[in-house]
Tab-separated table of C-alpha atoms and ligand atoms in Angstrom:
chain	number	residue	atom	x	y	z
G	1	UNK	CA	8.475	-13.473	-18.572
G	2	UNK	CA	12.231	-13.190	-19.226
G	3	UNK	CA	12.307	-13.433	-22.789
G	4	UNK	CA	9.584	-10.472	-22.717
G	5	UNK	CA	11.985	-8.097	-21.016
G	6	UNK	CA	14.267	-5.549	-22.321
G	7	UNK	CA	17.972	-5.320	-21.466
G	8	UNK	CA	17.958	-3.265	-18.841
G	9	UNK	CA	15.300	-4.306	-16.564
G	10	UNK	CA	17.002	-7.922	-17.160
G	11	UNK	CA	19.975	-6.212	-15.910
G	12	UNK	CA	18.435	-4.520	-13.510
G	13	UNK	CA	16.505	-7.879	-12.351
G	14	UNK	CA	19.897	-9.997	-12.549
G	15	UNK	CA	21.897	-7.171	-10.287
G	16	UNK	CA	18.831	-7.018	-7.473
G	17	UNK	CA	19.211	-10.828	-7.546
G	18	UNK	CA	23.104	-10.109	-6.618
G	19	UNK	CA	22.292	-7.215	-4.523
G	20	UNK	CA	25.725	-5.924	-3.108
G	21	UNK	CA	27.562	-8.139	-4.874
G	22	UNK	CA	29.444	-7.968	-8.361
G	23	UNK	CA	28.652	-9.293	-11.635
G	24	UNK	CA	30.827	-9.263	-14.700
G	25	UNK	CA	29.566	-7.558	-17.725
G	26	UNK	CA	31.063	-11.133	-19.759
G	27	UNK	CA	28.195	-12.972	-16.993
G	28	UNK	CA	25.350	-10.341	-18.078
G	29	UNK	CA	26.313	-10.009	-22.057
G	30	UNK	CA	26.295	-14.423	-21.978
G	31	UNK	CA	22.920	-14.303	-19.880
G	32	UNK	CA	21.000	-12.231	-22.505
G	33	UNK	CA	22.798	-12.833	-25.364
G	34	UNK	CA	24.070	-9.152	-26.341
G	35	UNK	CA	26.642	-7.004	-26.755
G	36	UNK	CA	28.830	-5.784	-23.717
G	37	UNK	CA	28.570	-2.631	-25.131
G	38	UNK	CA	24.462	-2.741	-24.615
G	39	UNK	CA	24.879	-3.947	-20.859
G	40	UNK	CA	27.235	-0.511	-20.702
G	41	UNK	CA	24.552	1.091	-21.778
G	42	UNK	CA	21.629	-0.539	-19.860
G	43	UNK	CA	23.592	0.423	-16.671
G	44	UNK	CA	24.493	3.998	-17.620
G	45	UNK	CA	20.348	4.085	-18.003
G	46	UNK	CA	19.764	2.503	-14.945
G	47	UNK	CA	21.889	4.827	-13.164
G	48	UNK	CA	20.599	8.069	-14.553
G	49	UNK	CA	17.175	6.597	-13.251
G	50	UNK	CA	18.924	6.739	-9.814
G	51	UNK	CA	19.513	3.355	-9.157
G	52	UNK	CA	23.353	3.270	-7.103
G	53	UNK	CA	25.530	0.646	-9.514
G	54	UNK	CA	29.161	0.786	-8.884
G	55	UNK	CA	30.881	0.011	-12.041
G	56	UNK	CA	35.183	-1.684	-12.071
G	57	UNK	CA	36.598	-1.745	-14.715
G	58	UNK	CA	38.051	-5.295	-13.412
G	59	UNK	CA	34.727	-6.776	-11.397
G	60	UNK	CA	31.741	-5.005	-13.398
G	61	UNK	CA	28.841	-3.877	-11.846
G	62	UNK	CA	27.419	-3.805	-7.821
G	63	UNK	CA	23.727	-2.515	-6.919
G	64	UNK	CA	25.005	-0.944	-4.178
G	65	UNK	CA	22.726	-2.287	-0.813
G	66	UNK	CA	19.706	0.466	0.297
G	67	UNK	CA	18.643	1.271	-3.565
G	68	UNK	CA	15.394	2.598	-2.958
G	69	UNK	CA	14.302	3.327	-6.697
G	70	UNK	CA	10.249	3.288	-7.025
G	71	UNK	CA	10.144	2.162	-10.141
G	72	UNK	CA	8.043	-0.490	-12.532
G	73	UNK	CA	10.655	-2.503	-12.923
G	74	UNK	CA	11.968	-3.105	-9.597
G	75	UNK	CA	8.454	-3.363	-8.622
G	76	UNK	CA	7.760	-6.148	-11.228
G	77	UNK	CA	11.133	-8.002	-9.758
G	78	UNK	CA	8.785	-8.050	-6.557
G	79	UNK	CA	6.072	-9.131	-7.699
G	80	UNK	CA	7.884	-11.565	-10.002
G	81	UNK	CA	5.851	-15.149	-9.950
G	82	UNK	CA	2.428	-12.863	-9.640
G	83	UNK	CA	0.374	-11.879	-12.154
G	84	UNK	CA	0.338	-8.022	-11.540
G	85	UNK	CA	0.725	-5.561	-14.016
G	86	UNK	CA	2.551	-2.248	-12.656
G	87	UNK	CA	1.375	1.496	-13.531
G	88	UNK	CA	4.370	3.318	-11.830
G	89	UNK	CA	4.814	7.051	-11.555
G	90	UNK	CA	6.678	9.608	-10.093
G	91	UNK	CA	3.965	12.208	-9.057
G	92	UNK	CA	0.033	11.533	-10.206
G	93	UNK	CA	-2.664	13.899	-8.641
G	94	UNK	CA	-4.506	10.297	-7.052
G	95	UNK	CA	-3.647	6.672	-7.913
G	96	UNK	CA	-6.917	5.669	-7.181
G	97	UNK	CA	-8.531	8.051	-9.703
G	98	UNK	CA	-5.694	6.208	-12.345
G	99	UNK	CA	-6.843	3.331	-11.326
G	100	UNK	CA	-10.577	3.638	-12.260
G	101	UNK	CA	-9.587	4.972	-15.331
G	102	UNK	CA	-7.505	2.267	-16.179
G	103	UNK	CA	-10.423	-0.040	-15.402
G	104	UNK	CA	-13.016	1.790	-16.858
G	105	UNK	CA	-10.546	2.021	-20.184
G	106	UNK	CA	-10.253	-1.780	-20.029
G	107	UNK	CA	-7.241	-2.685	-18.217
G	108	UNK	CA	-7.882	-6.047	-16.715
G	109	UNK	CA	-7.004	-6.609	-13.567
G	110	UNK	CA	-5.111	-7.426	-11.152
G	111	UNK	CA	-3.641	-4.161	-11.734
G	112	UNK	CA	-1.736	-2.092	-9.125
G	113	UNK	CA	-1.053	2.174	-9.913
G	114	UNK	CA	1.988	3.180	-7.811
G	115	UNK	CA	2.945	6.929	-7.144
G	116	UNK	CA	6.041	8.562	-4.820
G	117	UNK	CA	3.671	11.183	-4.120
G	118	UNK	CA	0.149	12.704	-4.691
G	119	UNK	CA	-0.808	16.197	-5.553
G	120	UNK	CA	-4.573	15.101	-4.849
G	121	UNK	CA	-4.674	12.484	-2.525
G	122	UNK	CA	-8.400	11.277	-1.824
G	123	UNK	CA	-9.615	10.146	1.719
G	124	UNK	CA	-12.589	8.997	2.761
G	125	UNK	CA	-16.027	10.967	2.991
G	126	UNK	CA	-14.497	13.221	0.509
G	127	UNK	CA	-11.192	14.219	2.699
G	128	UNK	CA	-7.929	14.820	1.100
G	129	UNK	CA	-5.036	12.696	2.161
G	130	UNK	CA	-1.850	14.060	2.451
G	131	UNK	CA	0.741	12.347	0.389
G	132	UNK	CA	4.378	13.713	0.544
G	133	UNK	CA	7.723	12.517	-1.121
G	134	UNK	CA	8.414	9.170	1.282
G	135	UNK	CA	5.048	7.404	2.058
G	136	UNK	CA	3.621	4.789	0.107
G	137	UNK	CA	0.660	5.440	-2.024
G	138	UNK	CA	-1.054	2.655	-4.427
G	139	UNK	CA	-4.597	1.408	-5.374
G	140	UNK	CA	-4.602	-2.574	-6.417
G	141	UNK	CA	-7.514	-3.241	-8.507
G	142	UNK	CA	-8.633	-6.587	-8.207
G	143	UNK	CA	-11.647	-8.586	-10.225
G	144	UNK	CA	-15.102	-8.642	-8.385
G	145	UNK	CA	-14.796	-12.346	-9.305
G	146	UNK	CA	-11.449	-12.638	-6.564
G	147	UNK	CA	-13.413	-11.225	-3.659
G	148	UNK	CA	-15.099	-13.944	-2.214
G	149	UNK	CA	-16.398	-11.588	0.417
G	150	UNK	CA	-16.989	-8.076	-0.665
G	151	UNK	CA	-18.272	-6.831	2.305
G	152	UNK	CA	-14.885	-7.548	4.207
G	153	UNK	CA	-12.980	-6.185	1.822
G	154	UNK	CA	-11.598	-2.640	3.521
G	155	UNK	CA	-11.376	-5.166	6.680
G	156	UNK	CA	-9.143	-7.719	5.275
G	157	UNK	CA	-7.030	-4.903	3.311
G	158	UNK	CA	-6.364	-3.027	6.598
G	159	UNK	CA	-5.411	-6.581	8.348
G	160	UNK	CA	-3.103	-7.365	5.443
G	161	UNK	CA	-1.058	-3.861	5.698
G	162	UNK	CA	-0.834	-4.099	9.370
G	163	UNK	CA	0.489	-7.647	8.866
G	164	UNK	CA	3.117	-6.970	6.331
G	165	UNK	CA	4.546	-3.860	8.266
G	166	UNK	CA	5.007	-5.801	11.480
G	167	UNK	CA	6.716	-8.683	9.364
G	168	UNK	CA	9.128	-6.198	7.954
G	169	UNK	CA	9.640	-3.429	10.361
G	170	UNK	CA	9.015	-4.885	13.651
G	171	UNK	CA	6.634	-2.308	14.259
G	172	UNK	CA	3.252	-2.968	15.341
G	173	UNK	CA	-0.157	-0.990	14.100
G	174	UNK	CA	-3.015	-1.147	16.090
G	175	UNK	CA	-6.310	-0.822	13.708
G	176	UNK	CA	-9.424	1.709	13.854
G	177	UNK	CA	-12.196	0.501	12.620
G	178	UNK	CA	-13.117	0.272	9.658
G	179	UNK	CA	-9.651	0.070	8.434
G	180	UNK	CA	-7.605	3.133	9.558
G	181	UNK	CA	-4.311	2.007	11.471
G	182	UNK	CA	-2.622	3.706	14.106
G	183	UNK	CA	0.831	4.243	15.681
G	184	UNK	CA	1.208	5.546	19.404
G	185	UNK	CA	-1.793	6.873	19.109
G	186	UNK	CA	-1.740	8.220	15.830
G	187	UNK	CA	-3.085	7.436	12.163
G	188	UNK	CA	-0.142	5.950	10.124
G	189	UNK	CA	-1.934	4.697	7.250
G	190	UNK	CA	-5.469	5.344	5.625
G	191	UNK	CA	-7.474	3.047	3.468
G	192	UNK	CA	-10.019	3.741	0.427
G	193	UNK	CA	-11.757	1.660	-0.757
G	194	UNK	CA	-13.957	2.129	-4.364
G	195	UNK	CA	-15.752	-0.136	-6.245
G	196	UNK	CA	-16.669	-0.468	-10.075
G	197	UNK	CA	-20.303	-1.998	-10.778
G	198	UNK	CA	-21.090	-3.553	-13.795
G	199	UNK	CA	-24.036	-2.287	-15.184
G	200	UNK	CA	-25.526	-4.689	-17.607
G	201	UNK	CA	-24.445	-8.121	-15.609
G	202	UNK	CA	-24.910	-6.396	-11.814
G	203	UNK	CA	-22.581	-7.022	-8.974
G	204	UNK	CA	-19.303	-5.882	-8.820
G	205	UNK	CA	-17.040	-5.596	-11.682
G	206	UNK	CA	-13.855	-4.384	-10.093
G	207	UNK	CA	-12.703	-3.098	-6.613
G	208	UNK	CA	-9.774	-0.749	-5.957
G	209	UNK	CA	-8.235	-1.036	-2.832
G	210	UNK	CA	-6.299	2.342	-2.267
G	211	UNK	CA	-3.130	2.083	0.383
G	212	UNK	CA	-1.287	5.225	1.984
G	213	UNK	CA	1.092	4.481	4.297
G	214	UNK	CA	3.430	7.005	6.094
G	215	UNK	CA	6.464	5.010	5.584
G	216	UNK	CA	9.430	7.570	5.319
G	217	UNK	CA	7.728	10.762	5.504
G	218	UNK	CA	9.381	13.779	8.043
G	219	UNK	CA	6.411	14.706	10.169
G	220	UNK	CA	7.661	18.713	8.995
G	221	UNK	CA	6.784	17.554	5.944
G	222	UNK	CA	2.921	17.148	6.749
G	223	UNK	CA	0.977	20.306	6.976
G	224	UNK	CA	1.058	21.761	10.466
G	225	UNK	CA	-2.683	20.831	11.203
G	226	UNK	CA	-1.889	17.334	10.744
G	227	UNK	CA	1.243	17.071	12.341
G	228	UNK	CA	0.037	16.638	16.024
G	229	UNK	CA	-2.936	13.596	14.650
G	230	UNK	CA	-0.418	11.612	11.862
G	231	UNK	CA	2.726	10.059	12.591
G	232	UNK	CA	4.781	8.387	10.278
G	233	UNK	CA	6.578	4.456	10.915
G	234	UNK	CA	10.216	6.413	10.273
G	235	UNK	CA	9.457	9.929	11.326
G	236	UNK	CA	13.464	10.910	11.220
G	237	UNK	CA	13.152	9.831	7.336
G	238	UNK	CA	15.614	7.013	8.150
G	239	UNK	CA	13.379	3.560	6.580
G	240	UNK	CA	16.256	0.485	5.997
G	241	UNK	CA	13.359	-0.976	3.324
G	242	UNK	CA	12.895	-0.503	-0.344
G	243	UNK	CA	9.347	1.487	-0.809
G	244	UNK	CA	8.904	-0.888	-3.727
G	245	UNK	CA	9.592	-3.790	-1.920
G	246	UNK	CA	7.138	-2.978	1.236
G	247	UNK	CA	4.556	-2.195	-1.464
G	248	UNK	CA	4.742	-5.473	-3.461
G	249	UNK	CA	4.747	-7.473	-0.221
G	250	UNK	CA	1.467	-5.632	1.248
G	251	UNK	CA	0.004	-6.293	-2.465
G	252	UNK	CA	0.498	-9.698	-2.006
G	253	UNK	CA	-0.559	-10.169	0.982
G	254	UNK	CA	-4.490	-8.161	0.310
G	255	UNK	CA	-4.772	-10.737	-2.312
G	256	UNK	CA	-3.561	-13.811	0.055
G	257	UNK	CA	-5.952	-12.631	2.949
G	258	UNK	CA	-9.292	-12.532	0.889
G	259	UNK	CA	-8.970	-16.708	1.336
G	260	UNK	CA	-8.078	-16.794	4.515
G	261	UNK	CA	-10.959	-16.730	7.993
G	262	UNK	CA	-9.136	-13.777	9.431
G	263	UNK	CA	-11.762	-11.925	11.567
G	264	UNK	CA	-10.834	-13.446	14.791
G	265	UNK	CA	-7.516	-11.335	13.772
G	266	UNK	CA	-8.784	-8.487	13.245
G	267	UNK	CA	-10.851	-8.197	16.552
G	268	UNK	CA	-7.659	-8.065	18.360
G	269	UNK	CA	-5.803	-5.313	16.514
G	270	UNK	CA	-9.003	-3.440	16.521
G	271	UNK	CA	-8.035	-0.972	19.753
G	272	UNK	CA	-11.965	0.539	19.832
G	273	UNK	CA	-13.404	-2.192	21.001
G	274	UNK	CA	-14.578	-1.746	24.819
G	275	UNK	CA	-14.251	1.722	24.665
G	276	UNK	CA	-16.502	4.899	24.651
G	277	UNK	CA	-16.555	6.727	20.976
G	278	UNK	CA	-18.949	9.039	19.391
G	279	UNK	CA	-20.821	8.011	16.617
G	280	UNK	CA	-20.309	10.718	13.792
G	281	UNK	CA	-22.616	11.363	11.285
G	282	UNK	CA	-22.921	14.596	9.399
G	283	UNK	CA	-23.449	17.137	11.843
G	284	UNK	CA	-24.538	14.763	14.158
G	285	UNK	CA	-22.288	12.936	17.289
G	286	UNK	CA	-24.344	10.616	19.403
G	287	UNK	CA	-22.321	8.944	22.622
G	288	UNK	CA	-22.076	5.312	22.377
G	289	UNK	CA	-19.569	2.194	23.341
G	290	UNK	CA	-18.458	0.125	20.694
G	291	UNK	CA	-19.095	-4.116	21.513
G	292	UNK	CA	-17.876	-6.372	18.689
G	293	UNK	CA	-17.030	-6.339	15.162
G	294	UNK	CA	-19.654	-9.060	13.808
G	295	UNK	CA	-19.218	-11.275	10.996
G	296	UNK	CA	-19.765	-8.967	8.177
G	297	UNK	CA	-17.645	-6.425	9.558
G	298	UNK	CA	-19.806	-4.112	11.175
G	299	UNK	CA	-19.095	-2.162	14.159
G	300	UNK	CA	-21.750	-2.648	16.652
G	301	UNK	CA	-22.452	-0.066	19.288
G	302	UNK	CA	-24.632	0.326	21.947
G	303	UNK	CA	-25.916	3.736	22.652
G	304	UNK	CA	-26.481	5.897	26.127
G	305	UNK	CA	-30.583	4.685	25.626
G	306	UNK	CA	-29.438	0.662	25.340
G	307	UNK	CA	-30.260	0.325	22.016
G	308	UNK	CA	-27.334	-1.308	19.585
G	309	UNK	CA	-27.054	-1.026	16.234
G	310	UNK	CA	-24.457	-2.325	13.769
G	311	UNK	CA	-22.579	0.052	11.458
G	312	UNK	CA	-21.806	-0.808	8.535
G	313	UNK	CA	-19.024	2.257	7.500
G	314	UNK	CA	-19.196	6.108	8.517
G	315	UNK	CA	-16.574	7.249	11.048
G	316	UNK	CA	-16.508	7.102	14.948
G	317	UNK	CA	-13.971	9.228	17.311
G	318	UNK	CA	-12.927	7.827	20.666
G	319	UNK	CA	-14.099	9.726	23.697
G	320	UNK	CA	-11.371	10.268	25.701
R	1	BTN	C1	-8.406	7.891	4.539
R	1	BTN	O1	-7.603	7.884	5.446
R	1	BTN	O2	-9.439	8.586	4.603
R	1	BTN	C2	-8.153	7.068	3.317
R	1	BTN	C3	-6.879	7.477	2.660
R	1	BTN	C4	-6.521	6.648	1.440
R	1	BTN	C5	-5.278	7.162	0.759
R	1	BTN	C6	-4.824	6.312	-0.372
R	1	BTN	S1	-3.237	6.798	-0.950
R	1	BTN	C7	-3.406	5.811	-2.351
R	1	BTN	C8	-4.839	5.939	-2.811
R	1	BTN	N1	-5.001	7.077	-3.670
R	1	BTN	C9	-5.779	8.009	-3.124
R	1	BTN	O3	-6.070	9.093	-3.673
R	1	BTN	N2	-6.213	7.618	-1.938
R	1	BTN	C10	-5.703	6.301	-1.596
């Protein structure tokens, strides 16, 4: 993978490995065989890109601690070991609309689109999602072949986020079903879920798992409808945590979950269960109390007339 890099993400890749420390520019030039004079450069680049290197004349060159630089290659330096190619950008209108092109174009996956913000964020049942400057927003597009369990799929990805977050921040997410995950009450980050069907072999060809996570967003920065039903994990904009690293980590831990039995998980993040919801569909609200999450997934609810039925997506709302 090295030898495939250019200077300065090898620079880049060498100085995150030395994070807050300093490396000569004799160390860099020896490691990849070129001129001082192009590690100069490759730094000068990296910090016009934003990244914060210190440069001494006498010590060389210190990525400063807290570079938060969403970027491909300081995404690929997380993923490093993985097989993931990175689509990075800096605004996109939906990463899961990229994403399906990509596929559709031929891009083989695993695959994962990453945006600092989106100008058309897509939601479920055709909402928009709000995607400021801050949050995380990505779509991982794995083979059909990798998902041993489609059905589970929005499940296990919801599990996985939840999972990761806690690990890093501390901070615990309970989940909604199907795979929306809450903070204090509040939705903190949305999951959609497509998937690409080959036509001429059946089954699925591809999935894309879209992630948007309120990581670092300023609830003024929400539009005022929202900002009484969304919170956000750092609200006072204020995250310790590299947006590229918290988004490699949750990748690779959507693809690590699909082999694992983790339902029995699930069922206890899922804060519904035992409780009084409506059952929404279209127009229609019908009063019910949700029982279990069975083994495919499913909500099941019983309804005011004792019958139960199993859903298998659509959208309930607590009763409070
Ligand atoms: C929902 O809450 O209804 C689902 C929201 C999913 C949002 C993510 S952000 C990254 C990806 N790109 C999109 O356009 N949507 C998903």
């Amino acid at each position: 993978m090295i030898g495939s890099m250019n200077i300065k993400t090898k620079v880049l890749h060498y100085l995150m490995d030395n994070q807050g420390s300093f490396v000569s520019g004799v160390t860099l030039s020896d490691n990849f065989a070129c001129s001082r004079m192009a590690v100069c450069k490759a730094v000068a680049s990296l910090q016009e890109d934003g990244y914060p290197i210190e440069s001494s004349k006498r010590l060389g060159y210190k990525l400063n601690l807290g570079s938060d630089v969403l970027s491909k290659a300081t995404l690929s330096k997380y993923l490093e070991g993985s097989n993931i190619d990175v689509y990075c950008y800096k605004e996109i209108d939906s990463t899961n609309k990229k994403a399906k092109e990509l596929a559709i174009n031929g891009i083989e996956p695993p695959f994962v689109v990453v945006s600092a913000k989106q100008n058309q964020g897509r939601g479920r049942i055709g909402r928009s999602f709000s995607s400021p400057e801050g949050g995380l927003y990505f779509s991982l597009v794995l083979s059909g072949k990798d998902i041993p369990t489609p059905d589970l799929i929005t499940t296990s990805a919801s599990l996985a986020v939840s999972r990761t977050l806690e690990r890093i921040t501390g901070i615990k997410t309970d989940i909604k079903w199907v795979n929306d995950l809450y903070l204090n009450g509040k939705k903190v980050v949305g999951i959609l879920t497509e998937g690409l069907v080959n036509i001429e072999e059946g089954g699925l060809a591809q999935v894309v798992i879209g992630i948007g996570v309120n990581l670092n967003v300023k609830l003024e920065q929400y539009p005022e409808e929202l900002q009484t039903i969304v919170t956000s994990f750092y609200p006072n904009g204020d995250c310790p945590y590299s947006r590229s690293m918290v988004i490699a980590e949750c990748v690779k831990e959507v693809i690590k979950i699909q082999k694992e039995d983790f339902l029995h998980e699930y069922r206890k993040k899922c804060f519904i269960l035992g409780k009084p919801l409506y059952v929404l569909r279209g127009d229609t609200k019908r009063e019910a109390v949700a029982l279990s999450v069975d083994d495919l997934g499913h909500l099941v609810v019983q309804y005011s007339d004792e019958s139960i039925e199993a859903l298998s997506s659509g959208e309930v709302s607590l009763r409070l």
